[in-house]
Amino acid sequence: QQQVKQSPQSLIVQKGGISIINCAYENTAFDYFPWYQQFPGKGPALLIAIRPDVSEKKEGRFTISFNKSAKQFSLHIMDSQPGDSATYFCAASTPSGGYQKVTFGTGTKLQVIP
Amino acid sequence: DVKVTQSSRYLVKRTGEKVFLECVQDMDHENMFWYRQDPGLGLRLIYFSYDVKMKEKGDIPEGYSVSREKKERFSLILESASTNQTSMYLCASSFWRQGKEKLFFGSGTQLSVL
């Protein structure tokens, strides 16, 4: 059962454009929503994260928009650059015993063309 | 700089072989994880450990076991490798501070089972 649905699977954006990746979740117990960025040959790295008590979080060119009632959240990359070409994973986590159980989306491969 | 090191970048094994994937972290994190990454399926949790000699099954533990004899080292074991275990394996460690969790991933081991 896919608890975090991510779309699109792949995305091509021109340099300077806006990249938008969407995720939807089902489990209302999720209380933390991180995004991870993965470059080829590397492991994923935390990019930005949000808690459900805010509707938006911005860090530089990266913004998370969060809609709690719709159980959806999205990543916006403004002024997309070729260096942003990577695979992006949304995730959602919930407390489970002594740690946070993290569920990942299926990933979006972003290509930014010059 | 924080580091999660996986012993092999590429590994080729035969069906039926016993396979060991090693992971070491230098951040003194309590939690360590093994994920497998497959195209279109995202990252799926195999096993995790929240303390030395402690282990918990993740979402897809069948065909795998783990060992954590020291805090910094977490090993994934394929008791009898099968072709459907061909995948990218990612080790991670994490901390949970002030309501925020951050996973630190290794660069991955691409395992091919022939």
PDB file of C-alpha atoms in Angstrom:
ATOM      1  CA  GLN A   1       0.000   0.000   0.000  1.00  0.00           C
ATOM      2  CA  GLN A   2       1.487   3.283  -1.138  1.00  0.00           C
ATOM      3  CA  GLN A   3       1.019   5.678   1.768  1.00  0.00           C
ATOM      4  CA  VAL A   4       2.759   8.610   0.087  1.00  0.00           C
ATOM      5  CA  LYS A   5       1.931   9.148  -3.574  1.00  0.00           C
ATOM      6  CA  GLN A   6       4.304  11.295  -5.594  1.00  0.00           C
ATOM      7  CA  SER A   7       3.942  12.794  -9.058  1.00  0.00           C
ATOM      8  CA  PRO A   8       5.160  13.229 -11.670  1.00  0.00           C
ATOM      9  CA  GLN A   9       7.614  10.388 -12.081  1.00  0.00           C
ATOM     10  CA  SER A  10       9.805  12.572 -14.288  1.00  0.00           C
ATOM     11  CA  LEU A  11       9.942  16.238 -15.115  1.00  0.00           C
ATOM     12  CA  ILE A  12      11.790  18.340 -17.665  1.00  0.00           C
ATOM     13  CA  VAL A  13      12.010  22.069 -17.017  1.00  0.00           C
ATOM     14  CA  GLN A  14      13.851  24.815 -18.815  1.00  0.00           C
ATOM     15  CA  LYS A  15      16.481  26.798 -16.974  1.00  0.00           C
ATOM     16  CA  GLY A  16      14.846  29.641 -15.094  1.00  0.00           C
ATOM     17  CA  GLY A  17      11.473  27.916 -14.931  1.00  0.00           C
ATOM     18  CA  ILE A  18       9.538  26.633 -11.936  1.00  0.00           C
ATOM     19  CA  SER A  19       9.670  22.943 -11.062  1.00  0.00           C
ATOM     20  CA  ILE A  20       6.700  21.575  -9.136  1.00  0.00           C
ATOM     21  CA  ILE A  21       6.519  18.134  -7.549  1.00  0.00           C
ATOM     22  CA  ASN A  22       3.405  16.979  -5.763  1.00  0.00           C
ATOM     23  CA  CYS A  23       2.783  14.488  -2.990  1.00  0.00           C
ATOM     24  CA  ALA A  24      -0.322  13.199  -1.255  1.00  0.00           C
ATOM     25  CA  TYR A  25      -0.626  11.150   1.896  1.00  0.00           C
ATOM     26  CA  GLU A  26      -3.309   9.144   3.641  1.00  0.00           C
ATOM     27  CA  ASN A  27      -2.148   8.635   7.205  1.00  0.00           C
ATOM     28  CA  THR A  28      -3.206  11.580   9.370  1.00  0.00           C
ATOM     29  CA  ALA A  29      -0.687  10.499  12.006  1.00  0.00           C
ATOM     30  CA  PHE A  30       2.157  11.815   9.844  1.00  0.00           C
ATOM     31  CA  ASP A  31       3.651  14.826  11.613  1.00  0.00           C
ATOM     32  CA  TYR A  32       6.785  15.680   9.676  1.00  0.00           C
ATOM     33  CA  PHE A  33       7.263  16.045   5.922  1.00  0.00           C
ATOM     34  CA  PRO A  34      10.821  16.167   4.572  1.00  0.00           C
ATOM     35  CA  TRP A  35      12.062  16.318   1.010  1.00  0.00           C
ATOM     36  CA  TYR A  36      15.264  14.566  -0.006  1.00  0.00           C
ATOM     37  CA  GLN A  37      17.425  15.299  -3.034  1.00  0.00           C
ATOM     38  CA  GLN A  38      19.545  12.612  -4.668  1.00  0.00           C
ATOM     39  CA  PHE A  39      22.255  13.190  -7.257  1.00  0.00           C
ATOM     40  CA  PRO A  40      23.473  10.293  -9.426  1.00  0.00           C
ATOM     41  CA  GLY A  41      25.878   8.057  -7.553  1.00  0.00           C
ATOM     42  CA  LYS A  42      25.025   9.600  -4.199  1.00  0.00           C
ATOM     43  CA  GLY A  43      22.638   8.825  -1.393  1.00  0.00           C
ATOM     44  CA  PRO A  44      19.636  11.093  -0.764  1.00  0.00           C
ATOM     45  CA  ALA A  45      20.247  14.203   1.333  1.00  0.00           C
ATOM     46  CA  LEU A  46      17.735  16.244   3.289  1.00  0.00           C
ATOM     47  CA  LEU A  47      16.750  19.332   1.311  1.00  0.00           C
ATOM     48  CA  ILE A  48      13.923  20.962   3.237  1.00  0.00           C
ATOM     49  CA  ALA A  49      11.188  19.876   5.634  1.00  0.00           C
ATOM     50  CA  ILE A  50       7.924  21.117   7.086  1.00  0.00           C
ATOM     51  CA  ARG A  51       5.641  20.356   9.988  1.00  0.00           C
ATOM     52  CA  PRO A  52       1.842  20.375   9.473  1.00  0.00           C
ATOM     53  CA  ASP A  53       1.265  23.427  11.676  1.00  0.00           C
ATOM     54  CA  VAL A  54       2.528  25.747   8.901  1.00  0.00           C
ATOM     55  CA  SER A  55       1.306  26.077   5.324  1.00  0.00           C
ATOM     56  CA  GLU A  56       4.544  27.107   3.685  1.00  0.00           C
ATOM     57  CA  LYS A  57       8.274  26.972   4.243  1.00  0.00           C
ATOM     58  CA  LYS A  58      10.853  28.635   2.060  1.00  0.00           C
ATOM     59  CA  GLU A  59      14.598  28.114   1.917  1.00  0.00           C
ATOM     60  CA  GLY A  60      16.273  29.986  -0.890  1.00  0.00           C
ATOM     61  CA  ARG A  61      14.766  28.857  -4.188  1.00  0.00           C
ATOM     62  CA  PHE A  62      13.015  25.874  -2.593  1.00  0.00           C
ATOM     63  CA  THR A  63       9.523  26.153  -1.122  1.00  0.00           C
ATOM     64  CA  ILE A  64       7.249  23.553   0.431  1.00  0.00           C
ATOM     65  CA  SER A  65       3.516  24.241   0.260  1.00  0.00           C
ATOM     66  CA  PHE A  66       1.388  22.229   2.656  1.00  0.00           C
ATOM     67  CA  ASN A  67      -2.379  21.690   2.575  1.00  0.00           C
ATOM     68  CA  LYS A  68      -3.396  19.792   5.684  1.00  0.00           C
ATOM     69  CA  SER A  69      -7.094  19.490   4.832  1.00  0.00           C
ATOM     70  CA  ALA A  70      -6.326  18.042   1.408  1.00  0.00           C
ATOM     71  CA  LYS A  71      -3.459  15.931   2.777  1.00  0.00           C
ATOM     72  CA  GLN A  72      -1.189  17.203   0.062  1.00  0.00           C
ATOM     73  CA  PHE A  73       2.175  18.918  -0.068  1.00  0.00           C
ATOM     74  CA  SER A  74       4.405  20.063  -2.860  1.00  0.00           C
ATOM     75  CA  LEU A  75       7.921  21.221  -3.596  1.00  0.00           C
ATOM     76  CA  HIS A  76       8.456  24.287  -5.763  1.00  0.00           C
ATOM     77  CA  ILE A  77      11.865  25.058  -7.180  1.00  0.00           C
ATOM     78  CA  MET A  78      12.012  28.623  -8.414  1.00  0.00           C
ATOM     79  CA  ASP A  79      14.466  29.739 -11.096  1.00  0.00           C
ATOM     80  CA  SER A  80      15.408  26.105 -11.746  1.00  0.00           C
ATOM     81  CA  GLN A  81      19.062  25.529 -12.636  1.00  0.00           C
ATOM     82  CA  PRO A  82      20.846  22.646 -14.390  1.00  0.00           C
ATOM     83  CA  GLY A  83      22.523  21.911 -11.055  1.00  0.00           C
ATOM     84  CA  ASP A  84      19.079  21.112  -9.627  1.00  0.00           C
ATOM     85  CA  SER A  85      18.859  18.083 -11.931  1.00  0.00           C
ATOM     86  CA  ALA A  86      18.405  15.203  -9.507  1.00  0.00           C
ATOM     87  CA  THR A  87      15.851  12.795  -8.154  1.00  0.00           C
ATOM     88  CA  TYR A  88      13.573  14.238  -5.478  1.00  0.00           C
ATOM     89  CA  PHE A  89      11.781  12.182  -2.862  1.00  0.00           C
ATOM     90  CA  CYS A  90       9.005  13.445  -0.674  1.00  0.00           C
ATOM     91  CA  ALA A  91       8.534  11.682   2.626  1.00  0.00           C
ATOM     92  CA  ALA A  92       6.282  11.635   5.640  1.00  0.00           C
ATOM     93  CA  SER A  93       7.080  10.445   9.110  1.00  0.00           C
ATOM     94  CA  THR A  94       5.246   9.526  12.267  1.00  0.00           C
ATOM     95  CA  PRO A  95       6.370   8.591  15.768  1.00  0.00           C
ATOM     96  CA  SER A  96       6.765   4.858  16.168  1.00  0.00           C
ATOM     97  CA  GLY A  97       8.194   3.700  19.479  1.00  0.00           C
ATOM     98  CA  GLY A  98      11.521   5.435  20.008  1.00  0.00           C
ATOM     99  CA  TYR A  99      12.029   6.711  16.497  1.00  0.00           C
ATOM    100  CA  GLN A 100      10.325   8.345  13.524  1.00  0.00           C
ATOM    101  CA  LYS A 101       9.052   5.925  10.909  1.00  0.00           C
ATOM    102  CA  VAL A 102       9.698   7.519   7.528  1.00  0.00           C
ATOM    103  CA  THR A 103       7.674   6.615   4.441  1.00  0.00           C
ATOM    104  CA  PHE A 104       9.044   7.766   1.099  1.00  0.00           C
ATOM    105  CA  GLY A 105       7.314   8.631  -2.132  1.00  0.00           C
ATOM    106  CA  THR A 106       8.396   6.932  -5.344  1.00  0.00           C
ATOM    107  CA  GLY A 107      10.635   9.777  -6.510  1.00  0.00           C
ATOM    108  CA  THR A 108      10.669  12.367  -9.284  1.00  0.00           C
ATOM    109  CA  LYS A 109      13.552  12.612 -11.690  1.00  0.00           C
ATOM    110  CA  LEU A 110      14.035  16.280 -12.545  1.00  0.00           C
ATOM    111  CA  GLN A 111      16.012  17.410 -15.538  1.00  0.00           C
ATOM    112  CA  VAL A 112      16.663  21.112 -16.017  1.00  0.00           C
ATOM    113  CA  ILE A 113      17.745  21.906 -19.534  1.00  0.00           C
ATOM    114  CA  PRO A 114      19.772  25.006 -20.449  1.00  0.00           C
TER     115      PRO A 114
ATOM    116  CA  ASP B   1      31.544  16.498   8.142  1.00  0.00           C
ATOM    117  CA  VAL B   2      29.132  13.695   8.937  1.00  0.00           C
ATOM    118  CA  LYS B   3      29.670  10.442   7.153  1.00  0.00           C
ATOM    119  CA  VAL B   4      27.922   7.169   6.455  1.00  0.00           C
ATOM    120  CA  THR B   5      30.231   4.763   4.652  1.00  0.00           C
ATOM    121  CA  GLN B   6      29.116   1.673   2.777  1.00  0.00           C
ATOM    122  CA  SER B   7      31.865  -0.841   2.156  1.00  0.00           C
ATOM    123  CA  SER B   8      31.182  -1.551  -1.522  1.00  0.00           C
ATOM    124  CA  ARG B   9      29.883   0.622  -4.341  1.00  0.00           C
ATOM    125  CA  TYR B  10      29.215  -2.294  -6.694  1.00  0.00           C
ATOM    126  CA  LEU B  11      28.814  -5.966  -5.899  1.00  0.00           C
ATOM    127  CA  VAL B  12      28.096  -8.943  -8.139  1.00  0.00           C
ATOM    128  CA  LYS B  13      27.032 -12.221  -6.532  1.00  0.00           C
ATOM    129  CA  ARG B  14      25.641 -15.579  -7.614  1.00  0.00           C
ATOM    130  CA  THR B  15      22.221 -16.919  -6.720  1.00  0.00           C
ATOM    131  CA  GLY B  16      22.356 -18.745  -3.415  1.00  0.00           C
ATOM    132  CA  GLU B  17      25.433 -16.958  -2.089  1.00  0.00           C
ATOM    133  CA  LYS B  18      25.440 -15.383   1.357  1.00  0.00           C
ATOM    134  CA  VAL B  19      26.000 -11.645   0.994  1.00  0.00           C
ATOM    135  CA  PHE B  20      27.144  -9.129   3.588  1.00  0.00           C
ATOM    136  CA  LEU B  21      26.659  -5.402   3.122  1.00  0.00           C
ATOM    137  CA  GLU B  22      28.512  -3.292   5.656  1.00  0.00           C
ATOM    138  CA  CYS B  23      27.770   0.219   6.841  1.00  0.00           C
ATOM    139  CA  VAL B  24      29.647   2.461   9.271  1.00  0.00           C
ATOM    140  CA  GLN B  25      28.637   5.881  10.627  1.00  0.00           C
ATOM    141  CA  ASP B  26      30.825   8.314  12.511  1.00  0.00           C
ATOM    142  CA  MET B  27      28.106  10.484  14.050  1.00  0.00           C
ATOM    143  CA  ASP B  28      27.314   8.475  17.174  1.00  0.00           C
ATOM    144  CA  HIS B  29      23.693   8.113  16.039  1.00  0.00           C
ATOM    145  CA  GLU B  30      21.476   5.646  17.825  1.00  0.00           C
ATOM    146  CA  ASN B  31      19.294   4.822  14.833  1.00  0.00           C
ATOM    147  CA  MET B  32      20.486   3.061  11.708  1.00  0.00           C
ATOM    148  CA  PHE B  33      18.518   1.848   8.711  1.00  0.00           C
ATOM    149  CA  TRP B  34      18.767  -0.264   5.590  1.00  0.00           C
ATOM    150  CA  TYR B  35      16.679   0.709   2.553  1.00  0.00           C
ATOM    151  CA  ARG B  36      16.510  -0.661  -0.939  1.00  0.00           C
ATOM    152  CA  GLN B  37      15.886   1.647  -3.858  1.00  0.00           C
ATOM    153  CA  ASP B  38      14.211   0.422  -7.012  1.00  0.00           C
ATOM    154  CA  PRO B  39      13.008   2.502  -9.980  1.00  0.00           C
ATOM    155  CA  GLY B  40       9.372   3.469  -9.601  1.00  0.00           C
ATOM    156  CA  LEU B  41       9.196   2.107  -6.055  1.00  0.00           C
ATOM    157  CA  GLY B  42      11.187   4.707  -4.176  1.00  0.00           C
ATOM    158  CA  LEU B  43      12.978   3.791  -0.965  1.00  0.00           C
ATOM    159  CA  ARG B  44      11.625   0.889   1.021  1.00  0.00           C
ATOM    160  CA  LEU B  45      12.725   0.107   4.570  1.00  0.00           C
ATOM    161  CA  ILE B  46      14.191  -3.369   5.087  1.00  0.00           C
ATOM    162  CA  TYR B  47      15.366  -3.258   8.711  1.00  0.00           C
ATOM    163  CA  PHE B  48      16.337  -0.717  11.284  1.00  0.00           C
ATOM    164  CA  SER B  49      18.119  -0.647  14.610  1.00  0.00           C
ATOM    165  CA  TYR B  50      17.649   1.828  17.443  1.00  0.00           C
ATOM    166  CA  ASP B  51      20.421   0.488  19.664  1.00  0.00           C
ATOM    167  CA  VAL B  52      23.286  -1.967  19.741  1.00  0.00           C
ATOM    168  CA  LYS B  53      22.056  -5.546  19.348  1.00  0.00           C
ATOM    169  CA  MET B  54      18.500  -4.275  18.773  1.00  0.00           C
ATOM    170  CA  LYS B  55      16.735  -4.661  15.449  1.00  0.00           C
ATOM    171  CA  GLU B  56      13.272  -4.191  14.050  1.00  0.00           C
ATOM    172  CA  LYS B  57      11.711  -5.340  10.806  1.00  0.00           C
ATOM    173  CA  GLY B  58      10.816  -2.716   8.270  1.00  0.00           C
ATOM    174  CA  ASP B  59       8.351  -3.028   5.412  1.00  0.00           C
ATOM    175  CA  ILE B  60      10.184  -5.661   3.335  1.00  0.00           C
ATOM    176  CA  PRO B  61      12.348  -7.832   5.665  1.00  0.00           C
ATOM    177  CA  GLU B  62      11.816 -11.165   3.908  1.00  0.00           C
ATOM    178  CA  GLY B  63      15.081 -12.710   2.739  1.00  0.00           C
ATOM    179  CA  TYR B  64      17.217 -10.348   4.823  1.00  0.00           C
ATOM    180  CA  SER B  65      18.705 -10.206   8.290  1.00  0.00           C
ATOM    181  CA  VAL B  66      20.828  -7.620  10.088  1.00  0.00           C
ATOM    182  CA  SER B  67      23.500  -7.382  12.724  1.00  0.00           C
ATOM    183  CA  ARG B  68      24.490  -4.508  14.978  1.00  0.00           C
ATOM    184  CA  GLU B  69      27.281  -5.489  17.338  1.00  0.00           C
ATOM    185  CA  LYS B  70      28.684  -1.965  17.683  1.00  0.00           C
ATOM    186  CA  LYS B  71      26.915   1.384  17.663  1.00  0.00           C
ATOM    187  CA  GLU B  72      28.703   2.637  14.578  1.00  0.00           C
ATOM    188  CA  ARG B  73      28.272  -0.480  12.418  1.00  0.00           C
ATOM    189  CA  PHE B  74      25.130  -1.961  10.892  1.00  0.00           C
ATOM    190  CA  SER B  75      25.310  -4.948   8.550  1.00  0.00           C
ATOM    191  CA  LEU B  76      22.708  -6.260   6.127  1.00  0.00           C
ATOM    192  CA  ILE B  77      22.831  -9.970   5.353  1.00  0.00           C
ATOM    193  CA  LEU B  78      21.259 -11.775   2.438  1.00  0.00           C
ATOM    194  CA  GLU B  79      21.219 -15.373   3.645  1.00  0.00           C
ATOM    195  CA  SER B  80      20.744 -16.851   0.160  1.00  0.00           C
ATOM    196  CA  ALA B  81      20.821 -14.220  -2.552  1.00  0.00           C
ATOM    197  CA  SER B  82      18.150 -14.337  -5.235  1.00  0.00           C
ATOM    198  CA  THR B  83      17.818 -12.444  -8.491  1.00  0.00           C
ATOM    199  CA  ASN B  84      14.906 -10.387  -7.142  1.00  0.00           C
ATOM    200  CA  GLN B  85      17.299  -8.923  -4.598  1.00  0.00           C
ATOM    201  CA  THR B  86      19.208  -7.142  -7.346  1.00  0.00           C
ATOM    202  CA  SER B  87      18.875  -3.542  -6.259  1.00  0.00           C
ATOM    203  CA  MET B  88      20.524  -0.426  -4.877  1.00  0.00           C
ATOM    204  CA  TYR B  89      20.946  -0.743  -1.114  1.00  0.00           C
ATOM    205  CA  LEU B  90      21.187   2.386   0.992  1.00  0.00           C
ATOM    206  CA  CYS B  91      22.284   2.584   4.598  1.00  0.00           C
ATOM    207  CA  ALA B  92      21.290   5.550   6.743  1.00  0.00           C
ATOM    208  CA  SER B  93      21.649   6.818  10.271  1.00  0.00           C
ATOM    209  CA  SER B  94      19.547   9.451  11.948  1.00  0.00           C
ATOM    210  CA  PHE B  95      19.083  11.780  14.845  1.00  0.00           C
ATOM    211  CA  TRP B  96      15.891  13.269  16.198  1.00  0.00           C
ATOM    212  CA  ARG B  97      16.287  16.734  17.688  1.00  0.00           C
ATOM    213  CA  GLN B  98      13.695  19.363  18.582  1.00  0.00           C
ATOM    214  CA  GLY B  99      10.976  17.635  16.623  1.00  0.00           C
ATOM    215  CA  LYS B 100      13.065  17.293  13.497  1.00  0.00           C
ATOM    216  CA  GLU B 101      14.575  14.165  12.114  1.00  0.00           C
ATOM    217  CA  LYS B 102      17.392  14.032   9.619  1.00  0.00           C
ATOM    218  CA  LEU B 103      18.466  10.894   7.820  1.00  0.00           C
ATOM    219  CA  PHE B 104      22.056  10.703   6.642  1.00  0.00           C
ATOM    220  CA  PHE B 105      22.542   8.271   3.772  1.00  0.00           C
ATOM    221  CA  GLY B 106      25.560   6.470   2.451  1.00  0.00           C
ATOM    222  CA  SER B 107      26.288   6.482  -1.273  1.00  0.00           C
ATOM    223  CA  GLY B 108      24.710   3.079  -1.770  1.00  0.00           C
ATOM    224  CA  THR B 109      25.735  -0.394  -2.885  1.00  0.00           C
ATOM    225  CA  GLN B 110      24.482  -1.546  -6.277  1.00  0.00           C
ATOM    226  CA  LEU B 111      24.037  -5.281  -5.891  1.00  0.00           C
ATOM    227  CA  SER B 112      23.573  -7.552  -8.883  1.00  0.00           C
ATOM    228  CA  VAL B 113      22.592 -11.157  -8.270  1.00  0.00           C
ATOM    229  CA  LEU B 114      23.167 -13.391 -11.285  1.00  0.00           C
TER     230      LEU B 114
END
